[in-house]
Coordinates of C-alpha atoms and ligand atoms in Angstrom, one line a residue:
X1 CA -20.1 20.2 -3.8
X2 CA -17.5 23.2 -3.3
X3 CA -14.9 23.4 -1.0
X4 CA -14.2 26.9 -1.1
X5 CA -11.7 29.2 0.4
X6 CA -8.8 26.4 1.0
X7 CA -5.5 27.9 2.3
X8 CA -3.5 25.4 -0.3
X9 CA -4.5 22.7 -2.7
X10 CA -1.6 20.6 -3.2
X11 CA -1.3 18.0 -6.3
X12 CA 1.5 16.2 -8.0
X13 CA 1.3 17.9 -11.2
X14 CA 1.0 16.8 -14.9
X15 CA -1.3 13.7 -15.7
X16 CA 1.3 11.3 -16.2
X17 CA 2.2 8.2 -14.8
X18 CA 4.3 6.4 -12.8
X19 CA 6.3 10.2 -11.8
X20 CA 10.5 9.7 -11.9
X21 CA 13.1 11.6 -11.4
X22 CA 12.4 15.8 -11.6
X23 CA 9.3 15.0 -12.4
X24 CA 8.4 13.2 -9.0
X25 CA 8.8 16.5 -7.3
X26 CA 6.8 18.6 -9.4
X27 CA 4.0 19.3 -7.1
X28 CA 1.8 22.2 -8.1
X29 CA 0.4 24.4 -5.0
X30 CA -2.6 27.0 -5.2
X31 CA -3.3 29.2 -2.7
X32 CA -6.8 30.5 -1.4
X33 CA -7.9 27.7 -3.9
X34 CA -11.3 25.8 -4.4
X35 CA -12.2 22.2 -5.3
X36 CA -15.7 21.6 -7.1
X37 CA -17.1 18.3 -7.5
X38 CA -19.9 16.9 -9.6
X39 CA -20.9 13.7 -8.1
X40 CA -17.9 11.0 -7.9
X41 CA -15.6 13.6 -10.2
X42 CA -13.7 16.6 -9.7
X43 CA -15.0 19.1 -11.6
X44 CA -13.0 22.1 -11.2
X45 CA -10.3 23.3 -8.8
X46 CA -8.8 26.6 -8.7
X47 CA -8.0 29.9 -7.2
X48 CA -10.6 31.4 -5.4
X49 CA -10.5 34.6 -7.4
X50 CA -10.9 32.5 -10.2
X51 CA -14.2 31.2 -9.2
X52 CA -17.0 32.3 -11.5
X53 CA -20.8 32.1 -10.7
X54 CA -22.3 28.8 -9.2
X55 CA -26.0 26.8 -9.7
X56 CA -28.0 27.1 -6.7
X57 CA -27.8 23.8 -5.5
X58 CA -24.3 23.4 -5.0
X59 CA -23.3 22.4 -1.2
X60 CA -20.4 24.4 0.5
X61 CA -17.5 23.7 2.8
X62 CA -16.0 26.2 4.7
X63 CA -12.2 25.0 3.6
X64 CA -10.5 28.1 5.7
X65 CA -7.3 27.3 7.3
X66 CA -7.3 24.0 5.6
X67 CA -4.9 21.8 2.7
X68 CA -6.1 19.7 0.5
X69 CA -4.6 16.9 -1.2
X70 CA -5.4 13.7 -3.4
X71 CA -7.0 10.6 -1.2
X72 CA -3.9 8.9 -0.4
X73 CA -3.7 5.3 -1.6
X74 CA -2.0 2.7 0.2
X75 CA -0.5 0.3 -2.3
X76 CA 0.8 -2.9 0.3
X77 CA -1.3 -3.8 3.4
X78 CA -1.8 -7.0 4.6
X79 CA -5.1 -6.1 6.2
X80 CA -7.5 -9.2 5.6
X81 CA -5.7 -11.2 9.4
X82 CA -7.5 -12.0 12.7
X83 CA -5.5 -11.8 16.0
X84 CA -3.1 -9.9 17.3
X85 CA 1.1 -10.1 17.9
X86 CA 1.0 -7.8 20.8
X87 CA 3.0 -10.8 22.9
X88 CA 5.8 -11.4 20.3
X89 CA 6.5 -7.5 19.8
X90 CA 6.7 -7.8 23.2
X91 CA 9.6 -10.2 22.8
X92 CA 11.1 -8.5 20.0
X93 CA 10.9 -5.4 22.5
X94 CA 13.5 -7.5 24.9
X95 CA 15.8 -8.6 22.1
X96 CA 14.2 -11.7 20.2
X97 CA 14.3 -11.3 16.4
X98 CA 11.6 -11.5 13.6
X99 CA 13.5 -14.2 11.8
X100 CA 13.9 -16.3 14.7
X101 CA 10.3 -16.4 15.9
X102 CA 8.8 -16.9 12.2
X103 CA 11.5 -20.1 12.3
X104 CA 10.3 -21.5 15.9
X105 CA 6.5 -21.3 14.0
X106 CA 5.4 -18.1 15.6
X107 CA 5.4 -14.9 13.8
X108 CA 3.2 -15.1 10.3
X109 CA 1.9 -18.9 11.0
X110 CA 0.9 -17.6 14.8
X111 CA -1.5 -14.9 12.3
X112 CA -2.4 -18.2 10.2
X113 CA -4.0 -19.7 13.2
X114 CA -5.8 -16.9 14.4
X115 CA -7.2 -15.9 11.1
X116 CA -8.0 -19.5 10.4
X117 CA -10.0 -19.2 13.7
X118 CA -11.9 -16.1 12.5
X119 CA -14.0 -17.2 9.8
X120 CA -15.1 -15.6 6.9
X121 CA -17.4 -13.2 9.2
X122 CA -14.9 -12.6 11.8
X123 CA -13.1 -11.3 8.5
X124 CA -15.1 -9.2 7.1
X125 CA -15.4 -7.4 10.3
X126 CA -11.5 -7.1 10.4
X127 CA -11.3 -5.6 7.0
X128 CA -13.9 -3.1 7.7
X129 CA -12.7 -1.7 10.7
X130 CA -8.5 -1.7 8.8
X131 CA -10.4 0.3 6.7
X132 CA -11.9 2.7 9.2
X133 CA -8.7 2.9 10.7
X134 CA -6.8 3.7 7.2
X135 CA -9.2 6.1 6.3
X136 CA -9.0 8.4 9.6
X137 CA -5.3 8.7 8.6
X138 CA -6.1 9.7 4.7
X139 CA -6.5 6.3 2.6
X140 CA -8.8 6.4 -0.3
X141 CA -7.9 3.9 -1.8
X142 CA -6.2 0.5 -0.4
X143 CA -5.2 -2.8 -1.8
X144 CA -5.1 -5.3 0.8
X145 CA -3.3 -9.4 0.6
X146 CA -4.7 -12.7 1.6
X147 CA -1.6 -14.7 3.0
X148 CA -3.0 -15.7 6.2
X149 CA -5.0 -18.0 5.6
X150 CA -2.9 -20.5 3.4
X151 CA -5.7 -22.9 2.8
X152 CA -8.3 -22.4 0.2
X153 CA -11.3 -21.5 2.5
X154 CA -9.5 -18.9 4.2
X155 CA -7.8 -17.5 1.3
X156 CA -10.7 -17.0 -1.0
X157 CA -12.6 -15.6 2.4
X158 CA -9.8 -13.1 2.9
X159 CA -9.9 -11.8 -1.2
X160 CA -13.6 -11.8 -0.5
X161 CA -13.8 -9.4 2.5
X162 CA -11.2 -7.2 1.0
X163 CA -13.4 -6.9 -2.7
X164 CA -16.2 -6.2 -0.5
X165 CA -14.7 -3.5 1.6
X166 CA -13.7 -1.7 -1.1
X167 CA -10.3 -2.4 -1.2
X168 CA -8.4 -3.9 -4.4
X169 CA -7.6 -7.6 -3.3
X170 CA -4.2 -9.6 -3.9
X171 CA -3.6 -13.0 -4.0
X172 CA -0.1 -14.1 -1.4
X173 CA -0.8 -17.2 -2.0
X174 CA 2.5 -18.2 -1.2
X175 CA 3.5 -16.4 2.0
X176 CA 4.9 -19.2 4.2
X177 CA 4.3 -23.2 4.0
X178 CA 1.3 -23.7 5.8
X179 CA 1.8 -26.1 8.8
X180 CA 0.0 -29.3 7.1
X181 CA 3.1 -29.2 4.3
X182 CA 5.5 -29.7 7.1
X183 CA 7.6 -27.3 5.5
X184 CA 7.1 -28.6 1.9
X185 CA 7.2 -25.5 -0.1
X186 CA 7.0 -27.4 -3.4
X187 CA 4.3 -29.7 -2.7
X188 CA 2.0 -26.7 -0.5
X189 CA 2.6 -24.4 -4.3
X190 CA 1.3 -27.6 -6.2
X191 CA -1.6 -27.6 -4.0
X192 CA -2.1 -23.9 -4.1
X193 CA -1.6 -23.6 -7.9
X194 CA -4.6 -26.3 -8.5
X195 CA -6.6 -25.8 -6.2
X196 CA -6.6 -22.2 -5.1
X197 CA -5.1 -19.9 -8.1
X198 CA -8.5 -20.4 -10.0
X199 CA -10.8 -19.2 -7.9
X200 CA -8.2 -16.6 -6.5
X201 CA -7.9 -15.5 -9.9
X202 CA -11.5 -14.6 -10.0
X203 CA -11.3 -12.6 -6.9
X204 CA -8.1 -10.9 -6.9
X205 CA -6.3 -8.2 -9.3
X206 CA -2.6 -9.4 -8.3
X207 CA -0.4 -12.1 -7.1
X208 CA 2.4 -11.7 -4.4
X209 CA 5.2 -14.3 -3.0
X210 CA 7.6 -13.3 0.1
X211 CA 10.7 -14.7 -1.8
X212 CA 13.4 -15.0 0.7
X213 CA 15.2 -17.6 2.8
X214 CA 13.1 -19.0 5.2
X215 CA 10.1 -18.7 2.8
X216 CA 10.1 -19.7 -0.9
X217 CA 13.2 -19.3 -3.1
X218 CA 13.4 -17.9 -6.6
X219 CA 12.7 -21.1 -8.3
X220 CA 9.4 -21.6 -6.2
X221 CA 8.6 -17.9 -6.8
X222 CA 8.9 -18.1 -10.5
X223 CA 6.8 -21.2 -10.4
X224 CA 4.3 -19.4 -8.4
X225 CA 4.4 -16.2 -10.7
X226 CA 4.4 -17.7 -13.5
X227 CA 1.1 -19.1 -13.1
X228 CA -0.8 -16.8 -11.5
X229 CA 0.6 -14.4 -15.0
X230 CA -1.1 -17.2 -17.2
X231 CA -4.5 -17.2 -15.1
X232 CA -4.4 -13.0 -16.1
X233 CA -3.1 -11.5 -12.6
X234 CA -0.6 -8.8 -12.3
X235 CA 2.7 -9.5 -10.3
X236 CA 4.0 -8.1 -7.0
X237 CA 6.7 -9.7 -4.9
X238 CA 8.0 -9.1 -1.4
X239 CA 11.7 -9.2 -2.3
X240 CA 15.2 -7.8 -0.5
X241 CA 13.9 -7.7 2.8
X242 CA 16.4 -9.9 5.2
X243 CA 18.9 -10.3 2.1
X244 CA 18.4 -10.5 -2.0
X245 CA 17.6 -13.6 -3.3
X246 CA 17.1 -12.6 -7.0
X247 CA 13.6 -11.0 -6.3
X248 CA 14.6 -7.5 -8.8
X249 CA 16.0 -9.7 -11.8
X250 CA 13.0 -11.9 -11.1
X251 CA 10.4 -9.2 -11.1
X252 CA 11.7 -7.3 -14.4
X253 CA 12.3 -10.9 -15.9
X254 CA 8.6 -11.3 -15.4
X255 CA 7.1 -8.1 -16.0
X256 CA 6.2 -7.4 -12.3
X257 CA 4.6 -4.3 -11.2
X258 CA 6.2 -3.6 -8.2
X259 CA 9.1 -5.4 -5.8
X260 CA 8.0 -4.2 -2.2
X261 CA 10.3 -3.6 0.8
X262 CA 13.9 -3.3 -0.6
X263 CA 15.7 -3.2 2.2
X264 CA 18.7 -5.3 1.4
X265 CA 18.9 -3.7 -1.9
X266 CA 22.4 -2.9 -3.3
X267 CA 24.1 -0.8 -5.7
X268 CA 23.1 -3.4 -8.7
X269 CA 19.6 -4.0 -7.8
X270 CA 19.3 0.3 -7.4
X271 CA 20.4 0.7 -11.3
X272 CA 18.1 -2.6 -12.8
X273 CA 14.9 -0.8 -10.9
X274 CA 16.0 2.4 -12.2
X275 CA 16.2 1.1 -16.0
X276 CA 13.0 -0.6 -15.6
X277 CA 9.1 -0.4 -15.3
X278 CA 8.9 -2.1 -11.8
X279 CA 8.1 0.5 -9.6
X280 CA 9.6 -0.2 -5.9
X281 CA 7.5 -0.1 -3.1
X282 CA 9.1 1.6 -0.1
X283 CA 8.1 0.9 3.3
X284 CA 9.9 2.7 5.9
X285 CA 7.1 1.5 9.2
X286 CA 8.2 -2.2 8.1
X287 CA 11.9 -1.2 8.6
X288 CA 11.2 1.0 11.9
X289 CA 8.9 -1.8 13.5
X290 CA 11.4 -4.1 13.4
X291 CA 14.8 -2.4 13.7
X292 CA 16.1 -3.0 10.4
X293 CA 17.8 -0.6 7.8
X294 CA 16.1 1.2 5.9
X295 CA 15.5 0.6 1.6
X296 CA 17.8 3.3 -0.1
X297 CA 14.9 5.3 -1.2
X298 CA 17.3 8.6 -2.3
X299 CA 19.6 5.9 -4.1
X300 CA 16.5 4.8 -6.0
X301 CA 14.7 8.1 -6.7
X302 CA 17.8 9.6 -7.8
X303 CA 18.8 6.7 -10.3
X304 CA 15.6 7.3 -11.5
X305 CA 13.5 4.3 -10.2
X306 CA 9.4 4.6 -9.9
X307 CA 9.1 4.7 -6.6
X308 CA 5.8 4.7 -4.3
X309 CA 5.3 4.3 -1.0
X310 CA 3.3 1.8 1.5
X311 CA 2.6 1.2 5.1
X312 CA 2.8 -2.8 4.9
X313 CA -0.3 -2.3 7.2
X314 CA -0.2 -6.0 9.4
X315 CA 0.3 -7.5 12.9
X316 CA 3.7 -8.8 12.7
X317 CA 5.9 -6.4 11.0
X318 CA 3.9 -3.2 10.6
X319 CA 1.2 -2.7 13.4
X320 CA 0.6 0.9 11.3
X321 CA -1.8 2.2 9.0
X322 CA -0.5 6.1 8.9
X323 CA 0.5 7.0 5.7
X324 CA 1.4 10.6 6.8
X325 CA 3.6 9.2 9.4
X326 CA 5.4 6.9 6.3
X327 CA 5.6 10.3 4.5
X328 CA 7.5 11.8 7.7
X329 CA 9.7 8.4 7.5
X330 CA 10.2 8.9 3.8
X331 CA 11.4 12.6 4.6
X332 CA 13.3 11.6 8.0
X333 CA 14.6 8.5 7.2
X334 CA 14.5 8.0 3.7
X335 CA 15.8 11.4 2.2
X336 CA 12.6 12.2 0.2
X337 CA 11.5 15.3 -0.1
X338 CA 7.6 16.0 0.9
X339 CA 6.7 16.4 -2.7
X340 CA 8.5 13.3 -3.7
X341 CA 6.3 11.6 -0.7
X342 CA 3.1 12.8 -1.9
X343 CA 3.3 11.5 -5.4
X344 CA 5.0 8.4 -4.2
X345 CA 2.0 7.3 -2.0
X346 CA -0.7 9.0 -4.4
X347 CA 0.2 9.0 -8.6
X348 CA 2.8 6.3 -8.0
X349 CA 1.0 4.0 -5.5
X350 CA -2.4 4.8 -8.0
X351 CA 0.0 3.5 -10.5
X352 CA 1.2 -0.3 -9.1
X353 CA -2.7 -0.6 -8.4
X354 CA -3.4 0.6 -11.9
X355 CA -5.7 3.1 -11.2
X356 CA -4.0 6.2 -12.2
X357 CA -6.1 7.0 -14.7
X358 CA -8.8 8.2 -11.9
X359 CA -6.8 8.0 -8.8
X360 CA -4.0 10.2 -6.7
X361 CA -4.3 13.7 -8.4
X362 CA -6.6 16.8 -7.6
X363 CA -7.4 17.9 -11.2
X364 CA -10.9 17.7 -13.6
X365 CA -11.8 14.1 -14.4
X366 CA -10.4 12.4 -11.5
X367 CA -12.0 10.8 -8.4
X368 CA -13.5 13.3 -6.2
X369 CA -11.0 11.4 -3.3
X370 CA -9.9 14.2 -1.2
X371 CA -8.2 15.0 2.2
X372 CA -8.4 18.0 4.2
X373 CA -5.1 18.7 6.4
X374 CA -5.8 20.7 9.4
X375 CA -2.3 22.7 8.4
X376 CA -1.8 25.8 7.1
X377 CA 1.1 24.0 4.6
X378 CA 0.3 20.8 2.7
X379 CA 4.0 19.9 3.6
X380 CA 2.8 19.0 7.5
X381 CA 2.0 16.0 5.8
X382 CA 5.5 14.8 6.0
X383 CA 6.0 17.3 8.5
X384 CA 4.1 17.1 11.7
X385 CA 5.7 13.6 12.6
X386 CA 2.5 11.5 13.9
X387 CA 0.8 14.7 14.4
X388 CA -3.4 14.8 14.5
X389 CA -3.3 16.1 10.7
X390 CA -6.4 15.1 9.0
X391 CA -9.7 16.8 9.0
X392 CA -11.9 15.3 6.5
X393 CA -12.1 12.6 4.3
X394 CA -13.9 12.7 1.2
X395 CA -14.4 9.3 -0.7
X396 CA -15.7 9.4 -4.0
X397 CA -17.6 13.1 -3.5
X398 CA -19.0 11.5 -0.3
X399 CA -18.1 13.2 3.2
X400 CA -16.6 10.3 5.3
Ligands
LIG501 O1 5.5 -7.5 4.4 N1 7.5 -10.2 4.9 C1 6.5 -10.8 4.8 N2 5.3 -10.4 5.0 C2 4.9 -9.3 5.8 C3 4.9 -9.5 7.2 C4 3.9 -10.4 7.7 C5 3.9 -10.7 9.1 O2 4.9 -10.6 9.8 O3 2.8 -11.1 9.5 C6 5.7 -8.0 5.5 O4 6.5 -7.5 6.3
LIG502 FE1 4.1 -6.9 3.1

């Protein structure tokens, strides 16, 4: 396949990864450029004047007035939920806070009932059609966490309808005490530990706790870690959002690859991500959707942090799948620069998922995963602020 005749093809440059510092803003542009694929793979990709003489067989697309960039990959989504929380954002609308409805058992257990209630079918269908949505907005690639279900049916349903949609599955095994611990958070982790962690370990590539009050404190979150490290998972945690609990010391203590939100995040906890492999997960739809500040995302980049970026993708605290509208939050809100966006929610976000190797560049050898913005500058990505921007989808060589 050739996509021929492109008004830019925009990439974060190099091969490297996770991108920091300059080198997070080193995007390389072509103009009147080409892509060429050979089944899953980029081939080639180039300037058209560069193009030399084709097989016969090769099947065009007419990429005039287009961009292309890498298939962006969304690194935190909590897409595996049934239900809805249209009736508490309407509360929050009028006043009520996300704290204080998650205390009076609303909030993430009202999404434990409801996708409790689904079933392992009802699912499956959820996943898939989260994953339609992504996709018309640009996701390629997608990791999606359990942490509704909070029992061992429902978890291991929720990993397996994320596996099976094609989306890289993580364990949050320990996202709030269910309501059968009565609040318990020691005794729901020793039941969680035994009898879910090894069959969740089968299914998922990760593990992620929401350490902060009001959920599970550090002491319960290294517990938790710690085992799901020994049963061969990789480590995320949900950590600074309301206020810091220890989640950054905890994470680089642990050999984490990410801490995700940020929020609260001071001066201190700016300089240990900087000086370490943890890459922070930014997720500006998270702070917009519920009124709260945003993480210091030039603080980080400019310390010289890893830094990607998410859409936190769920009912409760991010009704929003757009990563082009988190790029136009990173730029607006965050101080990033378009570049910086596009390798923070391509290389970087490839990167926490481990899949850089193949994942979030335009260049030979990697994943033919491509969109085409309707723009006549790859930088509307950030730009055109919830703006109509993508064209087509290509997943894997495939036309979606
Ligand atoms: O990343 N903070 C914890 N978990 C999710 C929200 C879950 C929910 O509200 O349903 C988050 O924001
Ligand atoms: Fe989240």
């Amino acid at each position: 396949m050739l996509i021929r005749g492109l008004s830019q093809l925009a990439t974060p440059a190099g091969r490297g990864a996770p991108l920091r510092g300059k080198a997070l803003s080193e995007v390389e542009v072509l103009e009147d450029a080409y892509i060429l694929c050979d089944g899953d793979s980029i081939a080639a990709v180039g300037r058209m004047s560069d193009l030399g003489p084709l097989p016969g067989d090769v099947r065009e697309i007419d990429g005039r007035g287009l961009c292309a960039i890498p298939g962006l990959v969304d690194c935190h989504t909590h897409a595996a939920f049934g239900g809805d929380r249209v009736e508490e954002f309407s509360l929050r609308a009028g006043g009520a806070s996300y704290e204080e409805l998650h205390a009076r058992g609303g909030g993430i257990l009202s999404t434990v009932r409801a996708t409790r209630a689904a079933g392992e079918d009802g699912l499956r269908v959820a996943v898939e059609r989260h994953r339609g949505w992504m996709r018309a907005h640009g996701t390629t690639t997608f990791e999606a966490k359990s942490g509704y279900g909070l029992d061992r049916d429902t978890e291991l349903a929720s990993l397996r309808a994320v596996r099976d949609a094609g989306g890289v599955p993580t364990w949050l095994g320990a996202h709030a005490v269910p309501p059968e611990f009565d609040g318990d958070a020691d005794a729901y982790l020793d039941f969680a530990l035994t009898e879910v962690l090894p069959d969740a370990a089968r299914i998922a590539e990760a593990a992620d706790v929401f350490l902060e009050r009001g959920a599970f404190d550090s002491t319960q979150a290294r517990r938790y870690l710690e085992a799901c490290r020994d049963a061969g998972l990789a480590l995320r945690l949900h950590g600074d959002q309301f206020t810091e609990q220890g989640a950054i010391p905890l994470a680089i203590e642990l050999g984490a690859r990410s801490v995700d939100h940020l929020e609260a995040t001071g001066d201190a906890g700016v300089r240990a991500l900087a000086a370490s492999d943890v890459v922070s997960v930014l997720l500006p739809a998270s702070a917009l959707f519920l009124g709260r500040p945003m993480p210091p995302g030039r603080a980080l980049v400019d310390a010289g942090a890893a830094v990607a970026l998410a859409t936190d993708f769920n009912p409760g605290s991010a009704f929003c799948e757009s990563l082009p509208l988190v790029c136009s939050l990173a730029a607006t809100q965050l101080k990033l620069s378009p570049a910086e966006a596009l390798a923070a929610c391509t290389v970087n976000a490839a990167h926490v998922l481990n899949r850089a190797e193949r994942i979030g560049r335009l260049a030979p050898g990697y994943r033919a995963d491509i969109v085409l913005l309707d723009a006549p500058d790859w930088r509307y990505l950030a730009y055109h602020l919830g703006g109509d921007l993508v064209a087509q989808v290509i997943v894997g060589g495939e036309l979606r």
